[in-house]
Structures are given as structure tokens and as C-alpha cells.
Coordinates of C-alpha atoms in Angstrom, one line a residue:
X1 CA 18.9 58.7 17.4
X2 CA 16.8 60.2 14.6
X3 CA 13.1 59.5 15.4
X4 CA 10.2 59.4 13.0
X5 CA 6.8 60.4 14.3
X6 CA 3.5 60.2 12.6
X7 CA 3.1 64.0 12.1
X8 CA 6.6 64.3 10.4
X9 CA 5.7 61.3 8.1
X10 CA 2.4 63.0 7.0
X11 CA 4.0 66.4 6.4
X12 CA 7.1 65.0 4.6
X13 CA 5.6 62.1 2.7
X14 CA 7.5 62.8 -0.5
X15 CA 10.8 63.1 1.3
X16 CA 10.1 59.8 3.1
X17 CA 9.3 58.1 -0.2
X18 CA 12.5 59.4 -1.7
X19 CA 14.5 58.0 1.2
X20 CA 12.7 54.6 0.9
X21 CA 13.3 54.5 -2.9
X22 CA 17.0 55.3 -2.5
X23 CA 17.4 52.6 0.1
X24 CA 15.6 50.1 -2.1
X25 CA 17.8 50.9 -5.1
X26 CA 20.9 50.4 -3.0
X27 CA 19.6 47.1 -1.8
X28 CA 18.9 46.0 -5.4
X29 CA 22.3 47.1 -6.5
X30 CA 24.2 45.1 -3.9
X31 CA 21.9 42.1 -3.8
X32 CA 23.7 38.8 -4.3
X33 CA 22.4 36.3 -6.8
X34 CA 20.9 33.3 -5.0
X35 CA 22.7 30.2 -6.2
X36 CA 21.5 26.7 -5.2
X37 CA 24.3 24.4 -4.1
X38 CA 22.1 21.4 -3.8
X39 CA 20.9 20.8 -7.4
X40 CA 23.0 17.6 -7.6
X41 CA 21.4 16.4 -4.4
X42 CA 17.9 16.9 -5.9
X43 CA 18.9 14.8 -8.9
X44 CA 20.5 12.1 -6.8
X45 CA 17.4 11.8 -4.5
X46 CA 15.1 11.7 -7.5
X47 CA 17.1 8.9 -9.0
X48 CA 17.0 6.9 -5.7
X49 CA 13.2 7.4 -5.5
X50 CA 12.7 6.3 -9.2
X51 CA 14.6 3.1 -8.5
X52 CA 12.5 2.3 -5.4
X53 CA 9.3 3.0 -7.4
X54 CA 10.4 0.6 -10.1
X55 CA 11.1 -2.1 -7.5
X56 CA 7.7 -1.5 -5.8
X57 CA 5.8 -1.7 -9.1
X58 CA 7.4 -5.0 -9.9
X59 CA 6.4 -6.4 -6.5
X60 CA 2.8 -5.1 -6.9
X61 CA 2.6 -6.6 -10.4
X62 CA 3.9 -10.0 -9.3
X63 CA 2.3 -10.3 -5.8
X64 CA -1.0 -8.4 -5.9
X65 CA -3.8 -10.6 -7.4
X66 CA -6.9 -9.0 -5.9
X67 CA -9.9 -7.9 -8.0
X68 CA -10.7 -4.2 -8.3
X69 CA -13.8 -4.8 -6.1
X70 CA -11.7 -6.2 -3.3
X71 CA -9.1 -3.4 -3.6
X72 CA -11.9 -0.9 -3.3
X73 CA -13.2 -2.7 -0.2
X74 CA -9.8 -2.5 1.4
X75 CA -9.2 1.2 0.5
X76 CA -12.5 2.2 2.1
X77 CA -12.2 0.2 5.3
X78 CA -11.3 1.4 8.8
X79 CA -8.8 -0.4 11.0
X80 CA -11.5 -2.5 12.9
X81 CA -12.8 -3.6 9.5
X82 CA -9.4 -4.5 8.2
X83 CA -8.7 -6.5 11.3
X84 CA -12.0 -8.4 10.6
X85 CA -10.6 -9.3 7.2
X86 CA -7.5 -10.7 8.8
X87 CA -9.3 -12.8 11.3
X88 CA -11.6 -14.2 8.6
X89 CA -8.6 -14.9 6.3
X90 CA -10.2 -12.8 3.6
X91 CA -7.0 -10.8 3.0
X92 CA -3.4 -11.0 4.0
X93 CA -1.3 -8.1 5.4
X94 CA 0.7 -8.1 2.2
X95 CA -2.6 -7.7 0.2
X96 CA -3.5 -4.7 2.2
X97 CA -0.1 -3.1 2.1
X98 CA 0.3 -3.5 -1.7
X99 CA -3.3 -2.2 -2.3
X100 CA -2.5 1.1 -0.6
X101 CA 1.0 1.2 -2.1
X102 CA -0.4 0.8 -5.6
X103 CA -2.6 3.9 -5.2
X104 CA 0.3 5.8 -3.4
X105 CA 2.7 5.1 -6.3
X106 CA 0.1 5.9 -9.0
X107 CA -0.8 9.3 -7.7
X108 CA 1.3 10.1 -4.7
X109 CA 4.5 11.3 -6.4
X110 CA 2.6 13.0 -9.2
X111 CA 0.5 15.0 -6.8
X112 CA 3.5 15.9 -4.6
X113 CA 2.5 13.8 -1.5
X114 CA 5.2 11.1 -1.3
X115 CA 8.8 11.8 -0.5
X116 CA 10.0 8.2 -0.1
X117 CA 8.9 4.6 0.0
X118 CA 10.1 2.3 2.8
X119 CA 9.7 -0.8 0.5
X120 CA 11.9 -3.6 1.7
X121 CA 11.2 -3.1 5.4
X122 CA 7.5 -2.8 4.8
X123 CA 7.2 -6.0 2.7
X124 CA 9.3 -7.9 5.2
X125 CA 7.1 -6.7 8.1
X126 CA 3.9 -7.6 6.2
X127 CA 5.2 -11.2 5.5
X128 CA 6.2 -11.5 9.2
X129 CA 2.8 -10.5 10.4
X130 CA 1.1 -12.9 7.9
X131 CA 3.2 -15.7 9.5
X132 CA 2.0 -14.6 13.0
X133 CA -1.6 -14.7 11.8
X134 CA -1.2 -18.4 11.0
X135 CA -0.9 -19.1 14.7
X136 CA -4.1 -20.5 16.2
X137 CA -3.7 -18.6 19.5
X138 CA -2.7 -15.2 18.0
X139 CA -4.9 -12.2 19.1
X140 CA -4.9 -9.1 16.9
X141 CA -6.4 -7.0 19.6
X142 CA -3.1 -7.0 21.4
X143 CA -1.7 -4.9 18.6
X144 CA -3.9 -1.9 17.7
X145 CA -2.1 -1.3 14.4
X146 CA -1.7 -4.9 13.4
X147 CA -1.1 -5.1 9.6
X148 CA -2.0 -1.5 9.0
X149 CA 0.1 0.4 6.4
X150 CA 1.2 3.7 8.0
X151 CA 2.6 6.8 6.3
X152 CA 4.5 9.4 8.3
X153 CA 5.6 13.0 7.8
X154 CA 9.2 13.5 6.5
X155 CA 10.3 14.8 10.0
X156 CA 10.0 11.5 11.8
X157 CA 13.2 9.4 12.3
X158 CA 12.5 6.1 10.5
X159 CA 15.2 3.6 9.8
X160 CA 16.4 3.6 6.1
X161 CA 14.9 7.0 5.3
X162 CA 15.9 10.7 5.2
X163 CA 14.6 13.3 7.6
X164 CA 15.2 16.1 5.1
X165 CA 12.7 18.7 6.0
X166 CA 12.4 19.3 2.2
X167 CA 16.0 20.6 2.1
X168 CA 18.9 19.3 0.2
X169 CA 21.4 19.7 3.0
X170 CA 19.6 17.1 5.1
X171 CA 19.1 14.5 2.3
X172 CA 22.7 13.2 2.7
X173 CA 22.4 10.2 5.1
X174 CA 19.5 7.8 5.8
X175 CA 18.7 7.1 9.4
X176 CA 20.2 3.9 10.9
X177 CA 17.6 3.6 13.7
X178 CA 13.9 4.2 14.4
X179 CA 12.9 7.1 16.6
X180 CA 10.4 6.5 19.4
X181 CA 7.4 6.9 17.1
X182 CA 8.8 4.3 14.7
X183 CA 9.5 2.0 17.6
X184 CA 6.0 2.3 19.1
X185 CA 4.3 1.9 15.7
X186 CA 6.3 -1.3 14.9
X187 CA 5.6 -2.7 18.3
X188 CA 1.9 -2.2 17.8
X189 CA 2.0 -4.1 14.5
X190 CA 2.0 -1.1 12.1
X191 CA 3.8 -1.2 8.8
X192 CA 5.6 2.1 8.0
X193 CA 5.7 2.2 4.2
X194 CA 6.0 5.9 3.2
X195 CA 7.4 9.3 4.1
X196 CA 5.3 12.3 3.0
X197 CA 5.9 15.9 1.9
X198 CA 6.0 19.2 3.8
X199 CA 7.0 22.8 3.3
X200 CA 10.7 23.7 3.4
X201 CA 11.5 23.2 7.1
X202 CA 7.8 23.0 7.9
X203 CA 7.5 26.8 8.1
X204 CA 4.2 27.2 6.1
X205 CA 0.8 25.9 5.7
X206 CA 1.4 25.2 2.0
X207 CA 3.6 22.1 1.4
X208 CA 6.3 22.7 -1.2
X209 CA 10.1 22.7 -1.4
X210 CA 12.8 22.4 -3.9
X211 CA 13.7 18.8 -3.0
X212 CA 10.3 17.1 -3.4
X213 CA 8.1 19.6 -5.1
X214 CA 4.6 20.9 -4.3
X215 CA 1.7 19.1 -2.8
X216 CA -1.6 19.9 -4.7
X217 CA -5.1 19.6 -3.4
X218 CA -6.8 16.3 -4.2
X219 CA -9.8 18.0 -5.8
X220 CA -8.3 21.2 -7.2
X221 CA -4.6 21.4 -8.5
X222 CA -4.6 25.2 -8.2
X223 CA -4.9 24.8 -4.4
X224 CA -2.8 23.4 -1.7
X225 CA -3.5 20.3 0.4
X226 CA -2.3 22.3 3.4
X227 CA 0.7 22.2 5.7
X228 CA 2.9 21.6 7.2
X229 CA 1.7 18.0 7.1
X230 CA 0.2 18.5 3.6
X231 CA 1.7 15.4 2.0
X232 CA -0.1 13.2 4.6
X233 CA -3.4 15.1 4.1
X234 CA -3.3 14.6 0.3
X235 CA -2.1 11.0 0.4
X236 CA -4.8 9.9 2.9
X237 CA -7.5 11.8 0.9
X238 CA -6.7 9.9 -2.3
X239 CA -6.7 6.5 -0.4
X240 CA -2.9 6.2 -0.7
X241 CA -2.7 5.5 3.0
X242 CA -5.3 4.5 5.7
X243 CA -3.5 6.3 8.5
X244 CA -0.8 8.9 8.8
X245 CA 1.3 10.5 11.5
X246 CA 1.9 14.2 11.4
X247 CA 3.3 16.9 13.7
X248 CA 1.6 20.2 14.7
X249 CA 3.2 23.4 16.0
X250 CA 0.5 25.8 14.9
X251 CA -2.1 23.8 13.0
X252 CA 0.0 21.5 10.8
X253 CA -2.2 18.5 11.4
X254 CA -5.6 20.2 11.7
X255 CA -5.2 22.5 8.6
X256 CA -4.5 19.8 6.1
X257 CA -7.2 17.7 7.6
X258 CA -9.7 20.6 7.2
X259 CA -8.5 21.3 3.7
X260 CA -8.7 17.6 2.6
X261 CA -11.8 16.4 4.5
X262 CA -10.1 14.2 7.2
X263 CA -10.0 13.7 10.9
X264 CA -6.8 15.0 12.4
X265 CA -5.8 15.1 16.1
X266 CA -3.1 17.1 18.0
X267 CA -2.8 16.1 21.6
X268 CA -1.5 18.5 24.3
X269 CA 2.3 18.5 24.2
X270 CA 2.8 16.6 27.5
X271 CA 0.7 13.6 26.5
X272 CA 3.2 12.2 24.1
X273 CA 7.0 12.1 24.2
X274 CA 8.4 14.9 22.0
X275 CA 11.6 13.1 20.9
X276 CA 11.7 11.1 17.7
X277 CA 11.7 13.8 15.1
X278 CA 14.5 15.7 13.3
X279 CA 15.0 19.2 14.6
X280 CA 13.4 22.0 12.6
X281 CA 15.8 24.6 14.0
X282 CA 19.1 24.0 15.8
X283 CA 17.6 25.5 19.0
X284 CA 14.5 23.4 18.8
X285 CA 15.0 21.7 22.2
X286 CA 15.1 25.1 23.8
X287 CA 11.7 26.2 22.4
X288 CA 9.1 26.1 25.1
X289 CA 6.7 28.8 24.0
X290 CA 5.2 26.9 21.1
X291 CA 3.7 23.6 22.4
X292 CA 4.3 21.3 19.5
X293 CA 3.1 17.7 19.4
X294 CA 2.4 14.9 16.9
X295 CA -0.7 13.0 16.2
X296 CA -2.8 10.9 13.7
X297 CA -4.7 11.7 10.5
X298 CA -7.2 9.5 8.8
X299 CA -10.5 9.4 6.9
X300 CA -11.9 7.1 9.7
X301 CA -12.2 8.2 13.3
X302 CA -11.4 4.8 14.8
X303 CA -8.0 4.9 13.2
X304 CA -7.1 7.9 15.3
X305 CA -8.0 6.1 18.5
X306 CA -5.9 3.1 17.5
X307 CA -2.9 5.3 16.7
X308 CA -3.2 7.0 20.1
X309 CA -3.3 3.6 21.8
X310 CA -0.2 2.6 19.9
X311 CA 1.7 5.8 20.8
X312 CA 1.0 5.3 24.5
X313 CA 1.7 1.6 24.8
X314 CA 5.1 -0.2 25.0
X315 CA 6.9 3.0 25.9
X316 CA 8.6 1.5 29.0
X317 CA 10.1 -1.2 26.9
X318 CA 11.7 1.2 24.4
X319 CA 15.5 1.5 24.2
X320 CA 16.8 4.2 26.6
X321 CA 18.6 6.1 23.8
X322 CA 15.2 7.0 22.1
X323 CA 13.3 7.8 25.3
X324 CA 13.0 10.9 27.4
X325 CA 14.0 10.3 31.0
X326 CA 11.9 13.3 32.1
X327 CA 8.7 12.1 30.5
X328 CA 6.1 10.0 32.2
X329 CA 3.6 8.3 29.9
X330 CA -0.1 8.7 30.9
X331 CA -2.3 5.7 30.1
X332 CA -4.7 6.3 27.2
X333 CA -8.3 5.2 27.9
X334 CA -9.6 4.0 24.5
X335 CA -13.1 3.2 25.9
X336 CA -13.6 6.8 26.9
X337 CA -13.4 7.8 23.2
X338 CA -16.5 5.8 22.6
X339 CA -18.5 6.8 25.7
X340 CA -22.0 7.7 24.7
X341 CA -23.3 8.0 28.2
X342 CA -21.1 11.0 29.1
X343 CA -22.8 14.3 28.5
X344 CA -20.7 17.4 28.0
X345 CA -21.1 21.1 28.1
X346 CA -19.6 22.6 25.0
X347 CA -18.9 26.2 24.0
X348 CA -19.1 27.6 20.5
X349 CA -16.4 30.0 19.5
X350 CA -17.8 31.5 16.3
X351 CA -15.0 34.0 15.4
X352 CA -11.7 35.4 16.2
X353 CA -11.6 39.0 15.3
X354 CA -8.1 38.8 13.7
X355 CA -9.9 37.4 10.6
X356 CA -13.6 36.3 10.5
X357 CA -14.6 32.8 9.2
X358 CA -16.2 32.4 5.8
X359 CA -19.9 31.4 5.4
X360 CA -19.2 27.7 4.8
X361 CA -17.2 27.5 8.1
X362 CA -20.0 29.2 10.0
X363 CA -22.5 26.7 8.6
X364 CA -20.3 23.8 9.5
X365 CA -20.4 25.0 13.2
X366 CA -24.2 25.1 13.0
X367 CA -24.3 21.6 11.7
X368 CA -22.0 20.4 14.6
X369 CA -24.1 22.2 17.2
X370 CA -27.2 20.4 16.0
X371 CA -25.5 17.1 16.1
X372 CA -24.2 17.6 19.6
X373 CA -27.6 18.8 20.9
X374 CA -29.3 15.9 19.3
X375 CA -27.0 13.6 21.3
X376 CA -28.0 15.2 24.6
X377 CA -25.0 17.6 25.1
X378 CA -25.4 21.2 26.4
X379 CA -24.1 23.8 23.9
X380 CA -23.6 27.5 24.7
X381 CA -22.1 30.5 23.0
X382 CA -18.5 31.1 24.0
X383 CA -17.8 34.8 23.9
X384 CA -14.7 36.1 25.6
X385 CA -12.4 39.1 25.5
X386 CA -10.9 39.0 22.0
X387 CA -7.7 40.7 23.3
X388 CA -6.6 37.4 24.7
X389 CA -6.4 35.9 21.2
X390 CA -4.8 39.1 19.8
X391 CA -2.1 39.1 22.5
X392 CA -1.4 35.4 22.2
X393 CA -1.1 35.6 18.4
X394 CA 1.3 38.5 18.6
X395 CA 3.5 36.2 20.7
X396 CA 3.4 33.7 17.8
X397 CA 5.3 36.3 15.7
X398 CA 7.5 37.3 18.7
X399 CA 8.7 33.7 19.2
X400 CA 9.1 32.9 15.5
X401 CA 11.1 36.0 14.7
X402 CA 12.6 36.5 18.1
X403 CA 16.1 35.5 17.5
X404 CA 16.8 38.7 15.7
X405 CA 16.7 38.0 12.0
X406 CA 15.7 34.3 11.8
X407 CA 19.3 33.3 12.5
X408 CA 18.4 29.7 13.3
X409 CA 16.6 29.4 10.0
X410 CA 19.6 30.8 8.1
X411 CA 21.9 28.2 9.8
X412 CA 19.6 25.4 8.8
X413 CA 19.5 26.2 5.1
X414 CA 23.2 26.0 4.5
X415 CA 23.0 28.1 1.3
X416 CA 19.8 26.7 -0.2
X417 CA 17.4 29.5 -1.4
X418 CA 14.3 30.0 0.7
X419 CA 10.9 29.4 -0.7
X420 CA 8.9 32.6 -1.3
X421 CA 6.7 31.9 1.8
X422 CA 9.2 33.5 4.0
X423 CA 9.4 36.8 2.1
X424 CA 7.2 38.7 4.6
X425 CA 9.2 37.5 7.5
X426 CA 12.5 38.2 5.8
X427 CA 11.4 41.8 5.0
X428 CA 10.3 42.4 8.6
X429 CA 13.6 41.0 10.1
X430 CA 16.2 42.0 7.5
X431 CA 15.2 45.5 6.3
X432 CA 17.4 48.4 7.5
X433 CA 16.3 50.1 10.7
X434 CA 15.3 53.3 8.9
X435 CA 13.0 51.4 6.5
X436 CA 11.5 49.5 9.4
X437 CA 10.6 52.7 11.3
X438 CA 9.1 54.3 8.2
X439 CA 7.1 51.3 7.2
X440 CA 5.8 50.6 10.8
X441 CA 4.5 54.2 11.0
X442 CA 2.9 53.9 7.6
X443 CA 1.2 50.6 8.5
X444 CA -0.1 52.3 11.6
X445 CA -1.4 55.2 9.6
X446 CA -3.1 52.8 7.2
X447 CA -4.7 50.8 10.1
X448 CA -3.1 47.6 8.7
X449 CA -2.9 45.9 12.1
X450 CA -2.3 42.3 10.9
X451 CA 0.8 43.2 8.9
X452 CA 2.0 45.5 11.7
X453 CA 2.1 42.5 14.1
X454 CA 4.8 40.9 11.9
X455 CA 6.9 44.1 11.6
X456 CA 6.7 44.8 15.4
X457 CA 7.9 41.3 16.1
X458 CA 10.7 41.5 13.5
X459 CA 11.9 44.8 14.8
X460 CA 14.7 43.3 17.0
X461 CA 15.9 40.1 18.6
X462 CA 14.4 39.1 22.0
X463 CA 16.7 39.4 25.0
X464 CA 16.7 36.5 27.5
X465 CA 14.7 38.8 29.8
X466 CA 12.1 39.5 27.1
X467 CA 11.8 35.8 26.3
X468 CA 11.1 35.0 29.9
X469 CA 8.4 37.6 29.9
X470 CA 6.7 36.0 26.9
X471 CA 6.8 32.6 28.7
X472 CA 5.3 34.1 31.8
X473 CA 2.5 35.8 29.9
X474 CA 1.6 32.7 27.9
X475 CA 1.4 30.7 31.1
X476 CA -0.9 33.4 32.5
X477 CA -3.1 33.3 29.4
X478 CA -3.3 29.5 29.7
X479 CA -4.4 29.8 33.3
X480 CA -6.8 32.5 32.5
X481 CA -8.4 30.4 29.7
X482 CA -8.7 27.4 32.0
X483 CA -10.3 29.6 34.7
X484 CA -12.8 30.9 32.1
X485 CA -13.7 27.3 31.1
X486 CA -14.0 26.3 34.8
X487 CA -16.3 29.2 35.6
X488 CA -18.5 28.3 32.6
X489 CA -18.2 24.5 33.5
X490 CA -17.1 23.8 29.9
X491 CA -15.7 20.4 28.8
X492 CA -14.7 21.6 25.4
X493 CA -15.1 24.3 22.7
X494 CA -15.8 24.0 19.0
X495 CA -14.6 26.6 16.5
X496 CA -13.6 27.0 12.8
X497 CA -10.3 25.4 11.9
X498 CA -9.2 28.4 9.7
X499 CA -10.9 31.5 8.4
X500 CA -11.4 29.9 4.9
X501 CA -11.0 26.6 3.0
X502 CA -8.1 25.3 1.0
X503 CA -6.1 28.3 -0.3
X504 CA -4.6 28.9 -3.7
X505 CA -0.9 28.1 -4.3
X506 CA 1.5 30.9 -3.2
X507 CA -1.1 32.7 -1.1
X508 CA -0.6 31.1 2.3
X509 CA 2.2 33.5 3.2
X510 CA -0.2 36.4 2.8
X511 CA -2.9 35.1 5.0
X512 CA -1.2 34.1 8.2
X513 CA -4.0 35.4 10.5
X514 CA -6.3 32.9 8.8
X515 CA -4.7 30.2 10.9
X516 CA -4.9 32.0 14.2
X517 CA -7.8 29.6 15.0
X518 CA -5.3 26.8 15.3
X519 CA -2.0 28.5 16.3
X520 CA -3.4 30.1 19.4
X521 CA -4.3 26.8 21.0
X522 CA -0.7 25.6 20.5
X523 CA 0.6 28.6 22.3
X524 CA -1.5 27.8 25.4
X525 CA -1.1 24.0 24.9
X526 CA -4.7 22.8 24.6
X527 CA -5.7 19.5 23.0
X528 CA -7.3 20.0 19.5
X529 CA -8.7 18.1 16.6
X530 CA -10.2 18.7 13.2
X531 CA -13.5 17.0 12.1
X532 CA -14.8 16.8 8.5
X533 CA -18.4 18.2 8.5
X534 CA -19.6 19.4 5.1
X535 CA -18.5 20.9 1.8
X536 CA -18.7 24.4 0.3
X537 CA -22.1 25.1 -1.3
X538 CA -22.6 27.2 -4.5
X539 CA -24.0 30.2 -2.6
X540 CA -21.0 30.3 -0.3
X541 CA -18.4 31.0 -2.9
X542 CA -17.6 34.5 -1.7
X543 CA -16.0 36.3 1.3
X544 CA -17.5 39.6 2.4
X545 CA -17.1 39.5 6.2
X546 CA -16.3 42.5 8.2
X547 CA -12.8 43.4 9.2
X548 CA -12.8 43.8 12.9
X549 CA -9.1 44.1 13.3
X550 CA -7.8 46.9 11.1
X551 CA -8.7 47.7 7.5
X552 CA -9.3 45.1 4.8
X553 CA -5.8 44.2 3.5
X554 CA -4.1 41.5 1.5
X555 CA -5.2 38.8 3.9
X556 CA -8.8 39.7 3.3
X557 CA -8.1 39.6 -0.5
X558 CA -6.6 36.1 -0.2
X559 CA -9.8 34.9 1.4
X560 CA -11.9 36.5 -1.4
X561 CA -9.8 34.6 -4.0
X562 CA -9.9 31.4 -1.9
X563 CA -13.7 31.3 -1.8
X564 CA -14.1 31.8 -5.6
X565 CA -14.9 28.5 -7.4
X566 CA -14.7 26.6 -4.1
X567 CA -17.9 24.6 -4.4
X568 CA -17.5 21.1 -3.1
X569 CA -14.3 21.7 -1.1
X570 CA -14.2 20.1 2.3
X571 CA -15.1 22.1 5.4
X572 CA -14.3 21.0 8.9
X573 CA -14.6 22.2 12.5
X574 CA -12.1 22.2 15.4
X575 CA -12.8 20.6 18.7
X576 CA -10.7 21.9 21.7
X577 CA -10.3 20.5 25.2
X578 CA -8.2 21.4 28.2
X579 CA -4.6 20.1 28.4
X580 CA -4.3 16.3 28.8
X581 CA -8.0 15.7 28.4
X582 CA -7.5 14.0 25.0
X583 CA -10.1 11.3 25.5
X584 CA -12.7 14.1 26.0
X585 CA -11.6 15.8 22.8
X586 CA -11.6 12.6 20.8
X587 CA -15.1 11.5 22.1
X588 CA -16.6 14.9 21.0
X589 CA -14.8 14.7 17.7
X590 CA -16.4 11.3 17.1
X591 CA -19.9 12.6 17.9
X592 CA -19.5 15.7 15.8
X593 CA -18.4 13.6 12.8
X594 CA -21.0 10.8 13.0

């Protein structure tokens, strides 16, 4: 086979460019026009939603009689406060539901957060709970989500709704049952009233698709609310929902929480049952190298604890067809999340060399460190061999592109055009072998290491043997990380959530290394959460950090653009604990955010 080496490429650069140009022209000549077979589906779903909105507005107009002052009181209250309202008979469950629904309808669709409203079931559930409240012996504390409106990401299986992943092909039939999450939330008294937006098949950290549109940032319409649980992030931020449920394969809960100023929590994957969501790829049940999980998002920390209690209670009573016979539920200790007597040793991971954090993120870490020290915790610098992070992040690309051309993704789309966020991955996996070899050599010559990671991963499909090797190496990295923590006697680590703050629209695909701070911990299955800390200050509206991993490239430019005119945008930190130590992680999150 013809081989291209670096010396040949340098000596014959004009010949190489001619070859590349010729190949490019051929590709343009034979390129097929992308037609969208689901335009009629988009119109049908839009009409269905409009009808539901009209019904919901009529109910709000006829049933919601609260003053604006009382509405504001409800919208700014945590679950314990709302439960006090119920016990004192100040508000009904229907009052609370309609108050949040009113805001959700007013802004949620317009800002691209809402996908659907579960109107009839939600109102019926609220009225049922109001009847239960009339019983003298009824105790709210037995149901941690009693009377709380809950929004959930589009992926969750909820009776009467689509699990469309933002794709027309999957907006054909509404679910006839609740998945395990819907069951557990209902058993705990929660009222699931809305489904929220995400990127097409959840494959981006900007939420937009052809079916439901684009989620914009609550403070700046030129920016994204994040992804892939971006609809939840935006809806909660505008008080359209008090508590949401998202999923997280690489930061999909923590990134929107960081962008929108929320608490967001991703447990380790073995803490909660993984059934209950529609499958993002046809081979999803076979994916073991990305430790996905789901978890809560809210403005109020106590709401996260109540949701975790709900998701770990009543599991044994669930119908067998929605359970996992191989899963054993570990009891969740709510009290440990509020334990002020326990003192921890916490490491500070200030940077990952793949892409350094902006000044605002660095300052947020300093604020968190001072809070933790003031509460009697021991805080040390956490500096380890950066090659661990680089190798683990390379495996992110290996796994995502490892089927040899994103075959599973093509199967899912069923002819619907891809959003532009996949362009870099498509180029790396679908270019001809000659172009790949030339471009890889060129990237290496240019010291563009971040982009080279994608092209190396997209070079070929993984064999079964290679996939086993990746699994083995990731397990070794997890053990190595746990050993490092053990040697340092660490209980947790705090770090930036991403390299920057909420990015501009259509730039997420060009700054994938920026989310290495979250994705790496999924790959080794640690528990993680995002905590709102501060906002960007005027003198932090720039990005001029060093590039410690290759030369300054397009990812660096994205961060420069991101930080321009960013004053006032939310800034969070990430708290990380060892697998299954969720109460430790949540307790430290609470104390960082106080």
C-alpha cells in the first residue's frame, strides 16, 4: 500500500494539495442532495403541541386564581418550603402545578426548552394529591416529591409522550407505559408535567434539532443553554420547573447546570437502574465503556436530595417488565447529605492540559476552596500525571467513532439530515483513506493535537479485540485513580465544569476538548455534580490561557469568542467523588454552594 510519510509531504506539498483538491471536487460532484423525509412529521407534532398549549392555557385561566405575589413565592421555593405550604393549607398541589406551568408555557416553547406538556395526567395527579391532603392522618414526608411538578428530558419513557430524541422518525407513537423513572417519581408523589429539549440524539452539548428547534440561553439568546439536557437547564433557570431529571453520558447534566447557574448531579452508573430511557443508538445496551447515568437538576440543593430519595425508593414494588433483574438498589442515606459534622479531605484539580480553564472558572474554584476551608475541611492541590486525562479522553473518541463510520448513528436517523454538530466526526470517519492519511500527517506537522485525536479515532472501526483492550485500559485507569485518591486520603476533588462558560450557538462542535473536565469522569465512572458559585466579572471577558496540548487552534478561538461580552453569565464548579459515594459528593456540593 502507498504510504505517506512526513518528509514526502513536506517536499511535495503542492502535489499533495492537488490530490486533495481533486478528491474534494469529485466528492462535491457526486454528493447527493440531503432531502428531509420528516417535514410532515414536524408539522404534525407542532400542531399537536399547539392544541395542548391551548388546552393548558384555558385551564390556567379558569383555575389559577393566585396573586402575582403568591406566584412569585411558589416559583422561588424549594421542595421543603412547598411542602410547608401544603401542610399549612396555604396552596394546593394544583396551584403549584399551574403556577410553574404558566411560566413554562409563556417562555418554554419560545426559548426552545419544552418539547411536550403532559397536561391531562398532570392535572389529574394534582387533584388526586389534593384529595389525599384532606386526610387528617396523611404524612407528606412519606413521599419526597409530594405535589412537586417535575420536568424530564425527552429521552425518558413517560406514558402519553414521545421519546423522540429530537428526530422525526421517533415522533410516531406515544408511550403506553411509564419507564422505571416515571414509576418511581409517581410513587413518590411527583407530578410529571413536561418533556424538555435536547440535541439531535443527544450527541452535542448544544441542544437543537429539526423537530423541536434550538434551546437558547436564559440570559443571552446568542448562546446555548447547554446539552444534552439543555431544555431542562433553561426551563429550570426561568422558573418553568422546580426540578428536572436529565441524563449524563459525558456532562449532559453538569454542563447545562454550569451554563445556567443550577445544581446538577450525576451519580455513578451503578447507583441507579439504567433502564427507563429510549435508546440513543441501536447498540446502546452493549455500550459499557461510557458510564451513563441520570440525575436531578434544580436551583435548590434540597430538591436534588429529594429526587435521589425518590429514585432509590419503591424500586422493589415496581413491575417486573420495567426493572433490571441484575440490578440491586443501594439504600440512599438522605441524612448524610446534610452532615455538617463530617470533615473531608478535598483535592483541587485546577486544570486539564487538553484545554485550560478561563479566569472566571479559576476564580470560582478559589471561592469554593475558601468556603470549604471555612467549614473545617482540609483542602490540598491535586496534581497528577496529565497523561491519564489525555489517554482517557482519546478513548472517548475511540468509543464514539469506533463502529467504523458511525454506523449506529446512520441507522437511527432513517434519512433525516444530521445537524451540523456532527460535521467534524463525519469528516473523520467518512473521508477516503488517502485524504485521511494526508490530513493526519498535516495535523501532526501543525501540532494540532486536539483535532488529531478525532481523526485518529475515526481512522477505522474497532475490532472486538481492540474494544476489549479499551475496556481493560479504562478499568485500569479507574483503579489507578482510586489508588491515587487512597494514597492521598482524598474524599473528593473539585474542578472546573468546562474550560469556559455558555458557548455561542454553533460553536460547541469546534470545542469538544472544553468538556473533557466532565467526560473523563464518565469514562471511569465517578460520581459528579455541578454547583453554582459566581458569575463572570467584567475583567474576565477574555481568554488568553496557554495551550499546553498542541498549538492554539479552533477550540482556543471558540473560547476567545465565548468569553467576549460574557459579564454576568453563571459560573459553577464540579465536585467529584469515588464510585457509589454519592452522599459524600452531595454533601460537599451543598457546602460549596451555601
